[in-house]
Amino acid sequence: MTAETTGQPTDGQPTADQPTDARAEEPTRRPRLGATDLALIASFAALISALAYVGAIPVGGAGVPITLQTFGVMLAGCLLGPLRGFLSVLLYLALGAIGLPVFAEHTSGLGTFTQPSAGYLLSFPVAALVAGLLVTYLAGERGKTRAAVVFLCSIAGSILVIHPAGIIGLMVTLDMSVAEAFRIDVLYWVGDLLKTTMVALIAAEVHRAFPRLLRARGARPARS
């Protein structure tokens, strides 16, 4: 008797009442990071490196100049999302740590992380992560195309992460009080507002033109 007459399945052949979706779904999962993702991560690491050279304006006596680094950091988070934004900034810090002169005023090396700017530098990957999370999961599909919404997401990353970490870094490296470190940090607020405005305008337009650029990594494709 054959499988057709007995109703028993042959090897590797599901019966009519046995769903095939579970078997078919597993091979369709996307890799967490593909070639395009890696290219974007490397590109934004290079962009932040270039921006660190632009407009390094000395401020106060703490030795922490105003640069466009934070513009590149927050743009990476708001455009690429939390994972790729975080990794692009982490790669930037790694390049500087191994000796490439990608930090402000052409500095590099592990010694940079013991300088007054250490708190700001170390906060950059986390700030990109926070901004990316907010734009991806809080702003949503509509919010990410609105400059005002992206501005709030970006400035939140700066206020919650960069400035507190920068103040702590100043206190540790320069042995100063919270009030003294805060007075130095305030000098960077106006510049941050301007840079955040640029980030919001650019990111909103890019998301409007490329709606699939910002997406959760490792997500399963929708079932048909």
Coordinates of N, CA, C and O in Angstrom, one line a residue, residues 5-6 9 12 23 29 35 38 61 65 73 83 87 101 103 106 116 158 176-177 180 183 186 190 194 201 208 214:
T5 N -2.7 5.9 -0.1 CA -3.8 5.2 0.3 C -3.9 5.0 1.8 O -5.0 4.8 2.4
T6 N -2.8 5.0 2.5 CA -2.8 4.8 4.0 C -2.9 6.1 4.7 O -3.2 6.1 5.9
P9 N 2.4 10.0 6.0 CA 3.3 10.9 5.2 C 4.6 10.1 4.9 O 5.0 9.2 5.6
G12 N 10.0 13.5 4.8 CA 10.2 14.8 4.2 C 9.0 15.5 3.6 O 9.0 16.5 3.0
R23 N 8.5 25.5 8.8 CA 9.7 25.1 8.2 C 10.2 26.1 7.2 O 11.4 26.3 7.1
R29 N 15.0 34.3 7.9 CA 15.4 35.4 8.8 C 16.6 36.1 8.3 O 17.6 35.5 7.8
A35 N 26.1 43.5 4.3 CA 27.2 44.4 3.7 C 26.8 45.8 3.7 O 27.6 46.7 4.0
L38 N 27.3 47.3 7.2 CA 28.7 47.5 7.5 C 29.3 48.7 6.8 O 30.1 49.5 7.3
G61 N 38.9 77.4 29.6 CA 40.2 76.9 29.9 C 40.3 75.4 30.2 O 41.3 75.0 30.7
P65 N 37.5 71.7 23.1 CA 37.0 72.7 22.0 C 35.6 72.3 21.5 O 35.2 71.2 21.6
V73 N 27.8 62.4 15.5 CA 27.3 61.3 16.4 C 25.8 61.2 16.5 O 25.3 60.1 16.3
L83 N 21.5 50.3 16.8 CA 22.6 49.4 16.7 C 23.7 49.9 15.8 O 24.8 50.0 16.1
L87 N 27.4 51.3 16.8 CA 28.6 50.7 16.2 C 29.5 51.7 15.4 O 30.7 51.6 15.5
P101 N 44.7 59.9 14.0 CA 44.4 61.2 14.6 C 43.0 61.7 14.2 O 42.9 62.7 13.4
F103 N 40.5 62.4 16.5 CA 39.8 63.2 17.5 C 40.1 64.7 17.3 O 40.8 65.1 16.4
H106 N 43.4 66.9 15.9 CA 44.2 65.8 15.4 C 44.9 65.0 16.5 O 46.0 64.5 16.3
P116 N 40.4 66.1 29.7 CA 39.1 66.7 30.1 C 38.0 66.3 29.2 O 36.8 66.3 29.6
S158 N 21.4 64.0 23.9 CA 22.5 64.9 24.3 C 22.3 65.3 25.8 O 23.3 65.3 26.6
M176 N 37.5 69.2 39.9 CA 36.7 70.4 40.2 C 35.4 70.0 40.7 O 35.0 68.8 40.6
S177 N 34.6 70.9 41.2 CA 33.3 70.6 41.8 C 32.3 70.5 40.7 O 32.5 70.8 39.5
E180 N 31.5 74.0 39.2 CA 32.6 74.4 38.3 C 32.5 73.7 36.9 O 32.6 74.3 35.9
R183 N 29.5 75.0 34.9 CA 29.7 76.3 34.3 C 30.5 76.1 33.0 O 30.3 76.9 32.1
V186 N 28.0 74.5 30.3 CA 27.0 75.4 29.8 C 27.5 76.1 28.5 O 26.7 76.4 27.6
V190 N 24.7 76.3 23.5 CA 24.2 77.0 22.3 C 24.6 76.2 21.0 O 23.8 76.0 20.1
L194 N 22.2 74.4 17.9 CA 22.4 74.6 16.5 C 22.7 73.3 15.8 O 22.1 73.0 14.7
L201 N 16.8 68.5 10.8 CA 16.4 68.9 9.4 C 16.9 67.9 8.4 O 16.2 67.4 7.5
R208 N 12.3 60.8 4.9 CA 11.2 61.0 4.0 C 11.5 60.5 2.6 O 10.6 59.9 2.0
L214 N 15.8 53.4 8.2 CA 15.7 53.2 9.7 C 14.8 52.1 9.9 O 13.6 52.2 9.8

